[in-house]
Amino acid sequence: MSAISPLFKKPSYPINPILFDYLERFDRISKVAISYHDLLRFSGSINVYDKFDKDTLWVRVFYNEYERAEIDLNLKKVYSLLHSDGNSEIIKFLNVDAIDYCTFGNSKPFRIKMRNVLNDNYVHFYVKKADASRIYGLELEHILSPDKINFLVYQDTLIEEHIIGIPGDVFMENLLENCSEMEKSQIAKEFVKFNERCMIRLLGDMRAYNYVIVPIHDFDQVVYKIRAIDFDQQCYEGNFKIYRPQFFKENFPMMKLIKEKLQDSSIEQYKNEERAALAKRILSAETRIQKILRIMSNDAIAPEAHLKQLKSELYRYTNDLNFKNATSMGYVLSAAFKFVTRNFKHPDLFKPGS
């Protein structure tokens, strides 16, 4: 099994007016005037190191006194919108402990650490440049994954909640070998399902640092779940392998675990279980899915060459003419959803562009 090569930097795609209308319909528009460009006006910074004194490649930024007061207030209002529907009563109990800026990656986000002064509990959220592909990815994650996700958009700025978990690369390097044999089998099962979910919904670039492992303590065991945390590569790349986490070299420890712990029949069973779960979610959210697919079908979120390559590879993979006839990435995703729901109640529900 060959690993795929690194991706080139993806451009940012603007949010079109129809997508803005959709976001407003589902309460995704921020009423607080805070923008990514406001946060770029910092006057100084220092490097942020982890507990092992290793440079994290994040920097802690500082602002002049006047700007900091205004930024802090707006960030508190954003937090209130994100987590308590804009309740202004909580603002007096909040403190912005830190604003960090990421110096690597595609989106170069700001990470906000918000602390409740009454109990010292804190949460993080991110402020990024808005990109249509990422917003489609976040919305599809909210609708189709086992977990919900909060995000808001203000003009060309995206505010995104932090997804709690252990980064996949950190987990594989430091924690995987200490898991019990039963836990390793369960993690292998979850990666099979995660791989299938990403492939069907065309969420790309799930390298080990773009998803997290979430340990959940049950009454007699620890159950592990896997969640995507980066949605930049929704329906963008032309290479079909990029939508299949199994092909990234960073995920080889997971693939090794699957080979050691799961039989072929079990792998097929878990794939079928995930397809069934996705099909049910698609059918249960029929109206909302159709709205977002219709907008995607008329939006340009990838180069024409990528579209041509992906629909050709998907046609060879499935022999489904809907992929061959797709004219946009939204149509391709519509065809994927129709393909996965074919054996369910409404096989013709998701016609491309319907």
mmCIF file of C-alpha atoms in Angstrom:
data_model
loop_
_atom_site.group_PDB
_atom_site.id
_atom_site.type_symbol
_atom_site.label_atom_id
_atom_site.label_comp_id
_atom_site.label_asym_id
_atom_site.label_seq_id
_atom_site.Cartn_x
_atom_site.Cartn_y
_atom_site.Cartn_z
ATOM 1 C CA MET A 1 0.000 0.000 0.000
ATOM 2 C CA SER A 2 1.623 3.250 -1.148
ATOM 3 C CA ALA A 3 1.311 6.501 0.768
ATOM 4 C CA ILE A 4 0.129 9.624 -0.974
ATOM 5 C CA SER A 5 2.367 12.641 -1.396
ATOM 6 C CA PRO A 6 1.916 15.928 0.496
ATOM 7 C CA LEU A 7 -0.836 18.272 -0.686
ATOM 8 C CA PHE A 8 -0.243 21.689 -2.197
ATOM 9 C CA LYS A 9 -1.636 24.687 -0.346
ATOM 10 C CA LYS A 10 -5.340 25.050 -1.002
ATOM 11 C CA PRO A 11 -6.764 28.472 -1.929
ATOM 12 C CA SER A 12 -9.563 30.046 0.095
ATOM 13 C CA TYR A 13 -12.971 30.124 -1.602
ATOM 14 C CA PRO A 14 -15.402 32.990 -0.864
ATOM 15 C CA ILE A 15 -18.842 32.425 0.662
ATOM 16 C CA ASN A 16 -21.507 33.140 -1.927
ATOM 17 C CA PRO A 17 -24.758 34.989 -1.019
ATOM 18 C CA ILE A 18 -26.890 31.817 -1.219
ATOM 19 C CA LEU A 19 -24.625 30.049 1.266
ATOM 20 C CA PHE A 20 -24.854 33.111 3.545
ATOM 21 C CA ASP A 21 -28.668 32.852 3.386
ATOM 22 C CA TYR A 22 -28.439 29.171 4.335
ATOM 23 C CA LEU A 23 -26.156 29.966 7.280
ATOM 24 C CA GLU A 24 -28.556 32.653 8.476
ATOM 25 C CA ARG A 25 -31.486 30.245 8.207
ATOM 26 C CA PHE A 26 -29.718 27.831 10.568
ATOM 27 C CA ASP A 27 -28.410 30.471 13.024
ATOM 28 C CA ARG A 28 -24.780 30.326 11.917
ATOM 29 C CA ILE A 29 -24.309 34.088 11.452
ATOM 30 C CA SER A 30 -22.583 35.999 14.245
ATOM 31 C CA LYS A 31 -24.188 39.223 15.438
ATOM 32 C CA VAL A 32 -20.861 40.312 16.946
ATOM 33 C CA ALA A 33 -18.533 42.434 14.803
ATOM 34 C CA ILE A 34 -15.257 40.574 15.237
ATOM 35 C CA SER A 35 -13.057 39.770 12.269
ATOM 36 C CA TYR A 36 -9.925 37.745 11.596
ATOM 37 C CA HIS A 37 -8.241 40.919 10.321
ATOM 38 C CA ASP A 38 -8.895 42.675 13.663
ATOM 39 C CA LEU A 39 -6.839 40.008 15.430
ATOM 40 C CA LEU A 40 -3.976 40.395 12.956
ATOM 41 C CA ARG A 41 -3.245 43.854 14.368
ATOM 42 C CA PHE A 42 -1.161 42.515 17.247
ATOM 43 C CA SER A 43 1.843 44.525 18.349
ATOM 44 C CA GLY A 44 4.070 41.704 19.602
ATOM 45 C CA SER A 45 4.337 37.966 20.247
ATOM 46 C CA ILE A 46 6.274 35.256 22.076
ATOM 47 C CA ASN A 47 6.692 31.563 21.251
ATOM 48 C CA VAL A 48 4.444 29.035 22.996
ATOM 49 C CA TYR A 49 6.117 25.860 24.309
ATOM 50 C CA ASP A 50 4.472 22.642 25.463
ATOM 51 C CA LYS A 51 5.064 20.928 28.825
ATOM 52 C CA PHE A 52 8.130 19.183 27.362
ATOM 53 C CA ASP A 53 9.617 22.589 26.409
ATOM 54 C CA LYS A 54 9.082 21.892 22.704
ATOM 55 C CA ASP A 55 8.117 24.739 20.385
ATOM 56 C CA THR A 56 4.434 24.297 19.404
ATOM 57 C CA LEU A 57 4.765 26.675 16.406
ATOM 58 C CA TRP A 58 2.023 28.802 17.984
ATOM 59 C CA VAL A 59 2.841 32.314 19.226
ATOM 60 C CA ARG A 60 1.066 34.229 21.989
ATOM 61 C CA VAL A 61 0.125 37.662 20.673
ATOM 62 C CA PHE A 62 -0.269 41.016 22.415
ATOM 63 C CA TYR A 63 -2.190 44.186 21.549
ATOM 64 C CA ASN A 64 -2.005 47.767 22.665
ATOM 65 C CA GLU A 65 -4.201 48.596 25.646
ATOM 66 C CA TYR A 66 -7.036 50.298 23.738
ATOM 67 C CA GLU A 67 -7.392 47.594 21.087
ATOM 68 C CA ARG A 68 -7.110 44.763 23.619
ATOM 69 C CA ALA A 69 -10.105 46.034 25.632
ATOM 70 C CA GLU A 70 -12.332 46.123 22.533
ATOM 71 C CA ILE A 71 -11.091 42.763 21.227
ATOM 72 C CA ASP A 72 -11.586 41.079 24.603
ATOM 73 C CA LEU A 73 -15.163 42.318 24.882
ATOM 74 C CA ASN A 74 -16.050 41.140 21.373
ATOM 75 C CA LEU A 75 -14.441 37.740 21.976
ATOM 76 C CA LYS A 76 -16.511 37.341 25.157
ATOM 77 C CA LYS A 77 -19.658 38.173 23.180
ATOM 78 C CA VAL A 78 -18.682 35.634 20.523
ATOM 79 C CA TYR A 79 -18.162 32.982 23.195
ATOM 80 C CA SER A 80 -21.608 33.779 24.586
ATOM 81 C CA LEU A 81 -23.173 33.382 21.128
ATOM 82 C CA LEU A 82 -21.310 30.144 20.500
ATOM 83 C CA HIS A 83 -22.169 28.490 23.807
ATOM 84 C CA SER A 84 -25.187 30.188 25.367
ATOM 85 C CA ASP A 85 -27.136 31.816 22.524
ATOM 86 C CA GLY A 86 -25.859 35.314 23.260
ATOM 87 C CA ASN A 87 -26.684 35.532 26.979
ATOM 88 C CA SER A 88 -24.947 38.765 28.020
ATOM 89 C CA GLU A 89 -25.195 37.927 31.747
ATOM 90 C CA ILE A 90 -22.215 35.575 31.538
ATOM 91 C CA ILE A 91 -19.823 38.160 30.051
ATOM 92 C CA LYS A 92 -18.871 39.595 33.454
ATOM 93 C CA PHE A 93 -17.681 36.137 34.528
ATOM 94 C CA LEU A 94 -15.392 35.616 31.505
ATOM 95 C CA ASN A 95 -11.737 36.427 31.011
ATOM 96 C CA VAL A 96 -9.662 36.117 27.832
ATOM 97 C CA ASP A 97 -6.565 34.398 29.213
ATOM 98 C CA ALA A 98 -4.645 34.115 25.932
ATOM 99 C CA ILE A 99 -4.812 34.747 22.207
ATOM 100 C CA ASP A 100 -2.465 32.481 20.231
ATOM 101 C CA TYR A 101 -1.656 32.659 16.523
ATOM 102 C CA CYS A 102 -0.739 29.597 14.468
ATOM 103 C CA THR A 103 2.336 30.168 12.292
ATOM 104 C CA PHE A 104 1.907 27.053 10.141
ATOM 105 C CA GLY A 105 -0.880 25.295 8.247
ATOM 106 C CA ASN A 106 -3.343 26.512 5.679
ATOM 107 C CA SER A 107 -5.744 28.677 7.672
ATOM 108 C CA LYS A 108 -3.319 30.263 10.209
ATOM 109 C CA PRO A 109 -5.998 30.481 12.914
ATOM 110 C CA PHE A 110 -6.148 32.366 16.187
ATOM 111 C CA ARG A 111 -6.834 30.213 19.258
ATOM 112 C CA ILE A 112 -8.721 31.924 22.066
ATOM 113 C CA LYS A 113 -8.506 30.672 25.658
ATOM 114 C CA MET A 114 -11.634 31.769 27.534
ATOM 115 C CA ARG A 115 -11.776 31.257 31.317
ATOM 116 C CA ASN A 116 -14.709 31.408 33.717
ATOM 117 C CA VAL A 117 -13.377 33.432 36.673
ATOM 118 C CA LEU A 118 -15.839 31.835 39.117
ATOM 119 C CA ASN A 119 -14.436 28.306 38.823
ATOM 120 C CA ASP A 120 -11.311 28.605 36.634
ATOM 121 C CA ASN A 121 -12.767 26.274 33.983
ATOM 122 C CA TYR A 122 -11.709 27.271 30.491
ATOM 123 C CA VAL A 123 -12.474 26.419 26.881
ATOM 124 C CA HIS A 124 -10.859 27.236 23.545
ATOM 125 C CA PHE A 125 -12.310 28.406 20.269
ATOM 126 C CA TYR A 126 -10.747 29.500 16.984
ATOM 127 C CA VAL A 127 -11.029 32.537 14.742
ATOM 128 C CA LYS A 128 -10.134 31.868 11.112
ATOM 129 C CA LYS A 129 -10.491 33.309 7.665
ATOM 130 C CA ALA A 130 -13.783 32.005 6.314
ATOM 131 C CA ASP A 131 -13.551 29.543 3.436
ATOM 132 C CA ALA A 132 -16.555 28.020 1.663
ATOM 133 C CA SER A 133 -15.014 24.526 1.528
ATOM 134 C CA ARG A 134 -14.394 24.517 5.288
ATOM 135 C CA ILE A 135 -17.930 25.747 5.986
ATOM 136 C CA TYR A 136 -19.414 22.972 3.836
ATOM 137 C CA GLY A 137 -17.210 20.522 5.722
ATOM 138 C CA LEU A 138 -18.291 21.823 9.129
ATOM 139 C CA GLU A 139 -21.961 21.759 8.190
ATOM 140 C CA LEU A 140 -21.749 18.204 6.839
ATOM 141 C CA GLU A 141 -19.885 17.155 9.983
ATOM 142 C CA HIS A 142 -22.690 18.597 12.097
ATOM 143 C CA ILE A 143 -25.377 16.781 10.108
ATOM 144 C CA LEU A 144 -23.727 13.446 9.323
ATOM 145 C CA SER A 145 -21.219 12.608 12.040
ATOM 146 C CA PRO A 146 -22.107 11.083 15.432
ATOM 147 C CA ASP A 147 -21.167 14.454 17.006
ATOM 148 C CA LYS A 148 -22.509 17.981 16.629
ATOM 149 C CA ILE A 149 -20.312 21.022 16.130
ATOM 150 C CA ASN A 150 -20.775 24.756 16.743
ATOM 151 C CA PHE A 151 -19.483 27.451 14.416
ATOM 152 C CA LEU A 152 -20.396 31.005 13.429
ATOM 153 C CA VAL A 153 -19.627 33.218 10.437
ATOM 154 C CA TYR A 154 -19.172 36.987 10.412
ATOM 155 C CA GLN A 155 -18.563 38.375 6.908
ATOM 156 C CA ASP A 156 -15.242 36.756 5.887
ATOM 157 C CA THR A 157 -14.470 35.398 9.381
ATOM 158 C CA LEU A 158 -15.175 31.932 10.804
ATOM 159 C CA ILE A 159 -15.511 31.255 14.539
ATOM 160 C CA GLU A 160 -15.175 27.552 15.307
ATOM 161 C CA GLU A 161 -15.441 25.670 18.578
ATOM 162 C CA HIS A 162 -12.544 23.548 19.814
ATOM 163 C CA ILE A 163 -13.021 19.788 19.425
ATOM 164 C CA ILE A 164 -11.715 18.040 22.513
ATOM 165 C CA GLY A 165 -9.503 14.969 22.118
ATOM 166 C CA ILE A 166 -5.961 13.656 21.797
ATOM 167 C CA PRO A 167 -4.360 14.450 18.416
ATOM 168 C CA GLY A 168 -3.986 11.239 16.424
ATOM 169 C CA ASP A 169 -0.212 11.579 15.993
ATOM 170 C CA VAL A 170 0.297 12.206 19.728
ATOM 171 C CA PHE A 171 -1.919 9.247 20.624
ATOM 172 C CA MET A 172 -0.090 6.863 18.286
ATOM 173 C CA GLU A 173 3.328 8.001 19.480
ATOM 174 C CA ASN A 174 2.717 8.102 23.232
ATOM 175 C CA LEU A 175 -0.404 6.162 24.214
ATOM 176 C CA LEU A 176 -1.300 3.457 21.700
ATOM 177 C CA GLU A 177 1.261 0.896 22.830
ATOM 178 C CA ASN A 178 -0.021 1.105 26.424
ATOM 179 C CA CYS A 179 -3.604 0.265 25.444
ATOM 180 C CA SER A 180 -4.924 -3.208 26.291
ATOM 181 C CA GLU A 181 -5.406 -5.723 23.489
ATOM 182 C CA MET A 182 -9.167 -5.260 23.714
ATOM 183 C CA GLU A 183 -8.771 -1.477 23.467
ATOM 184 C CA LYS A 184 -6.509 -1.858 20.431
ATOM 185 C CA SER A 185 -9.169 -3.965 18.702
ATOM 186 C CA GLN A 186 -11.775 -1.329 19.479
ATOM 187 C CA ILE A 187 -9.532 1.472 18.132
ATOM 188 C CA ALA A 188 -8.952 -0.554 14.951
ATOM 189 C CA LYS A 189 -12.715 -0.905 14.501
ATOM 190 C CA GLU A 190 -13.228 2.836 14.990
ATOM 191 C CA PHE A 191 -10.554 3.688 12.421
ATOM 192 C CA VAL A 192 -12.253 1.442 9.842
ATOM 193 C CA LYS A 193 -15.503 3.323 10.453
ATOM 194 C CA PHE A 194 -13.773 6.711 10.412
ATOM 195 C CA ASN A 195 -12.067 5.826 7.127
ATOM 196 C CA GLU A 196 -15.397 4.826 5.580
ATOM 197 C CA ARG A 197 -17.147 7.966 6.825
ATOM 198 C CA CYS A 198 -14.489 10.286 5.388
ATOM 199 C CA MET A 199 -14.513 8.467 2.054
ATOM 200 C CA ILE A 200 -18.289 8.606 1.588
ATOM 201 C CA ARG A 201 -18.655 12.277 2.518
ATOM 202 C CA LEU A 202 -15.470 13.244 0.635
ATOM 203 C CA LEU A 203 -13.619 14.803 3.572
ATOM 204 C CA GLY A 204 -9.943 14.807 2.653
ATOM 205 C CA ASP A 205 -6.513 15.109 4.257
ATOM 206 C CA MET A 206 -7.209 13.142 7.432
ATOM 207 C CA ARG A 207 -3.572 12.795 8.411
ATOM 208 C CA ALA A 208 -2.907 11.866 12.028
ATOM 209 C CA TYR A 209 -2.784 15.498 13.184
ATOM 210 C CA ASN A 210 -6.134 16.366 11.555
ATOM 211 C CA TYR A 211 -8.239 14.107 13.766
ATOM 212 C CA VAL A 212 -8.422 13.370 17.481
ATOM 213 C CA ILE A 213 -8.876 10.224 19.551
ATOM 214 C CA VAL A 214 -11.524 10.675 22.235
ATOM 215 C CA PRO A 215 -11.408 8.228 25.184
ATOM 216 C CA ILE A 216 -14.822 7.732 26.804
ATOM 217 C CA HIS A 217 -14.988 5.960 30.158
ATOM 218 C CA ASP A 218 -17.802 3.435 30.268
ATOM 219 C CA PHE A 219 -18.659 1.619 33.500
ATOM 220 C CA ASP A 220 -16.238 -1.255 32.867
ATOM 221 C CA GLN A 221 -14.065 -0.121 29.945
ATOM 222 C CA VAL A 222 -12.616 2.792 27.985
ATOM 223 C CA VAL A 223 -14.209 3.267 24.566
ATOM 224 C CA TYR A 224 -12.329 5.262 21.918
ATOM 225 C CA LYS A 225 -13.959 7.450 19.269
ATOM 226 C CA ILE A 226 -12.286 9.251 16.365
ATOM 227 C CA ARG A 227 -13.309 12.768 15.308
ATOM 228 C CA ALA A 228 -12.118 14.953 12.448
ATOM 229 C CA ILE A 229 -10.916 18.410 13.529
ATOM 230 C CA ASP A 230 -9.902 19.968 10.186
ATOM 231 C CA PHE A 231 -12.488 20.484 7.447
ATOM 232 C CA ASP A 232 -10.401 22.451 4.970
ATOM 233 C CA GLN A 233 -10.337 19.650 2.391
ATOM 234 C CA GLN A 234 -14.061 19.086 1.866
ATOM 235 C CA CYS A 235 -14.630 18.138 -1.790
ATOM 236 C CA TYR A 236 -11.454 19.847 -3.018
ATOM 237 C CA GLU A 237 -8.819 17.335 -4.130
ATOM 238 C CA GLY A 238 -9.015 15.275 -7.318
ATOM 239 C CA ASN A 239 -7.109 12.250 -6.037
ATOM 240 C CA PHE A 240 -9.661 9.855 -4.505
ATOM 241 C CA LYS A 241 -7.027 8.443 -2.119
ATOM 242 C CA ILE A 242 -6.879 11.783 -0.299
ATOM 243 C CA TYR A 243 -10.412 11.103 0.972
ATOM 244 C CA ARG A 244 -9.306 7.758 2.437
ATOM 245 C CA PRO A 245 -7.243 8.141 5.639
ATOM 246 C CA GLN A 246 -5.797 4.639 5.166
ATOM 247 C CA PHE A 247 -3.438 5.918 2.453
ATOM 248 C CA PHE A 248 -1.591 8.542 4.515
ATOM 249 C CA LYS A 249 1.777 7.372 5.800
ATOM 250 C CA GLU A 250 1.052 9.137 9.102
ATOM 251 C CA ASN A 251 -1.760 6.608 9.656
ATOM 252 C CA PHE A 252 0.334 3.477 9.074
ATOM 253 C CA PRO A 253 0.265 2.551 12.806
ATOM 254 C CA MET A 254 -3.539 2.412 12.570
ATOM 255 C CA MET A 255 -3.425 0.292 9.422
ATOM 256 C CA LYS A 256 -0.931 -2.044 11.106
ATOM 257 C CA LEU A 257 -3.307 -2.335 14.058
ATOM 258 C CA ILE A 258 -6.214 -3.205 11.753
ATOM 259 C CA LYS A 259 -4.193 -5.967 10.074
ATOM 260 C CA GLU A 260 -3.209 -7.391 13.454
ATOM 261 C CA LYS A 261 -6.584 -7.168 15.169
ATOM 262 C CA LEU A 262 -9.339 -7.511 12.557
ATOM 263 C CA GLN A 263 -10.245 -10.241 10.109
ATOM 264 C CA ASP A 264 -11.400 -9.299 6.621
ATOM 265 C CA SER A 265 -14.969 -10.305 7.474
ATOM 266 C CA SER A 266 -14.964 -7.982 10.499
ATOM 267 C CA ILE A 267 -13.626 -5.097 8.418
ATOM 268 C CA GLU A 268 -16.465 -5.561 5.918
ATOM 269 C CA GLN A 269 -18.978 -5.738 8.758
ATOM 270 C CA TYR A 270 -17.773 -2.432 10.247
ATOM 271 C CA LYS A 271 -17.787 -0.759 6.833
ATOM 272 C CA ASN A 272 -21.382 -1.890 6.291
ATOM 273 C CA GLU A 273 -22.363 -0.650 9.747
ATOM 274 C CA GLU A 274 -20.930 2.802 9.007
ATOM 275 C CA ARG A 275 -22.603 2.976 5.579
ATOM 276 C CA ALA A 276 -25.920 2.076 7.186
ATOM 277 C CA ALA A 277 -25.491 4.704 9.912
ATOM 278 C CA LEU A 278 -24.603 7.371 7.334
ATOM 279 C CA ALA A 279 -27.532 6.424 5.103
ATOM 280 C CA LYS A 280 -29.924 6.764 8.030
ATOM 281 C CA ARG A 281 -28.523 10.183 8.954
ATOM 282 C CA ILE A 282 -28.788 11.334 5.331
ATOM 283 C CA LEU A 283 -32.395 10.209 5.087
ATOM 284 C CA SER A 284 -33.372 11.633 8.477
ATOM 285 C CA ALA A 285 -31.976 15.074 7.573
ATOM 286 C CA GLU A 286 -33.435 15.046 4.054
ATOM 287 C CA THR A 287 -34.465 18.709 3.810
ATOM 288 C CA ARG A 288 -31.287 20.182 5.248
ATOM 289 C CA ILE A 289 -29.030 17.868 3.227
ATOM 290 C CA GLN A 290 -30.816 18.745 0.007
ATOM 291 C CA LYS A 291 -30.480 22.471 0.739
ATOM 292 C CA ILE A 292 -26.712 22.294 1.315
ATOM 293 C CA LEU A 293 -26.170 19.973 -1.672
ATOM 294 C CA ARG A 294 -28.108 22.304 -3.960
ATOM 295 C CA ILE A 295 -25.900 25.221 -2.899
ATOM 296 C CA MET A 296 -22.714 23.155 -3.295
ATOM 297 C CA SER A 297 -23.815 21.958 -6.727
ATOM 298 C CA ASN A 298 -23.845 25.545 -7.964
ATOM 299 C CA ASP A 299 -20.659 26.643 -6.206
ATOM 300 C CA ALA A 300 -17.063 26.439 -7.444
ATOM 301 C CA ILE A 301 -14.974 25.016 -4.580
ATOM 302 C CA ALA A 302 -12.297 23.153 -6.543
ATOM 303 C CA PRO A 303 -10.344 23.516 -9.797
ATOM 304 C CA GLU A 304 -11.906 21.952 -12.875
ATOM 305 C CA ALA A 305 -8.971 19.541 -13.171
ATOM 306 C CA HIS A 306 -9.655 18.215 -9.655
ATOM 307 C CA LEU A 307 -13.339 17.695 -10.473
ATOM 308 C CA LYS A 308 -12.504 15.853 -13.678
ATOM 309 C CA GLN A 309 -10.004 13.564 -11.932
ATOM 310 C CA LEU A 310 -12.218 12.790 -8.937
ATOM 311 C CA LYS A 311 -15.370 11.968 -10.853
ATOM 312 C CA SER A 312 -13.348 9.742 -13.202
ATOM 313 C CA GLU A 313 -11.746 7.848 -10.297
ATOM 314 C CA LEU A 314 -15.084 7.476 -8.498
ATOM 315 C CA TYR A 315 -16.711 6.154 -11.670
ATOM 316 C CA ARG A 316 -13.962 3.533 -11.992
ATOM 317 C CA TYR A 317 -14.395 2.671 -8.302
ATOM 318 C CA THR A 318 -18.201 2.339 -8.374
ATOM 319 C CA ASN A 319 -19.278 2.031 -12.051
ATOM 320 C CA ASP A 320 -21.974 4.563 -11.157
ATOM 321 C CA LEU A 321 -22.832 6.900 -14.045
ATOM 322 C CA ASN A 322 -23.913 9.648 -11.645
ATOM 323 C CA PHE A 323 -20.235 10.275 -10.879
ATOM 324 C CA LYS A 324 -19.280 10.325 -14.547
ATOM 325 C CA ASN A 325 -22.008 12.889 -15.321
ATOM 326 C CA ALA A 326 -21.283 15.217 -12.374
ATOM 327 C CA THR A 327 -20.550 18.836 -13.312
ATOM 328 C CA SER A 328 -19.407 20.164 -9.921
ATOM 329 C CA MET A 329 -18.096 18.897 -6.595
ATOM 330 C CA GLY A 330 -21.573 19.342 -5.142
ATOM 331 C CA TYR A 331 -22.951 17.015 -7.819
ATOM 332 C CA VAL A 332 -20.216 14.492 -6.989
ATOM 333 C CA LEU A 333 -21.202 14.538 -3.314
ATOM 334 C CA SER A 334 -24.878 14.210 -4.252
ATOM 335 C CA ALA A 335 -23.970 11.143 -6.289
ATOM 336 C CA ALA A 336 -22.034 9.720 -3.322
ATOM 337 C CA PHE A 337 -25.028 10.164 -1.022
ATOM 338 C CA LYS A 338 -27.352 8.592 -3.573
ATOM 339 C CA PHE A 339 -24.932 5.678 -3.915
ATOM 340 C CA VAL A 340 -24.853 5.009 -0.168
ATOM 341 C CA THR A 341 -28.631 5.272 0.233
ATOM 342 C CA ARG A 342 -29.391 3.038 -2.751
ATOM 343 C CA ASN A 343 -30.242 0.005 -0.642
ATOM 344 C CA PHE A 344 -32.439 1.977 1.696
ATOM 345 C CA LYS A 345 -35.963 3.304 1.595
ATOM 346 C CA HIS A 346 -35.618 6.079 -0.995
ATOM 347 C CA PRO A 347 -32.971 5.105 -3.546
ATOM 348 C CA ASP A 348 -33.655 8.092 -5.830
ATOM 349 C CA LEU A 349 -33.778 10.732 -3.117
ATOM 350 C CA PHE A 350 -30.375 12.253 -3.801
ATOM 351 C CA LYS A 351 -30.207 12.824 -7.524
ATOM 352 C CA PRO A 352 -27.285 15.105 -8.367
ATOM 353 C CA GLY A 353 -28.371 18.717 -8.217
ATOM 354 C CA SER A 354 -31.930 17.864 -7.170
#
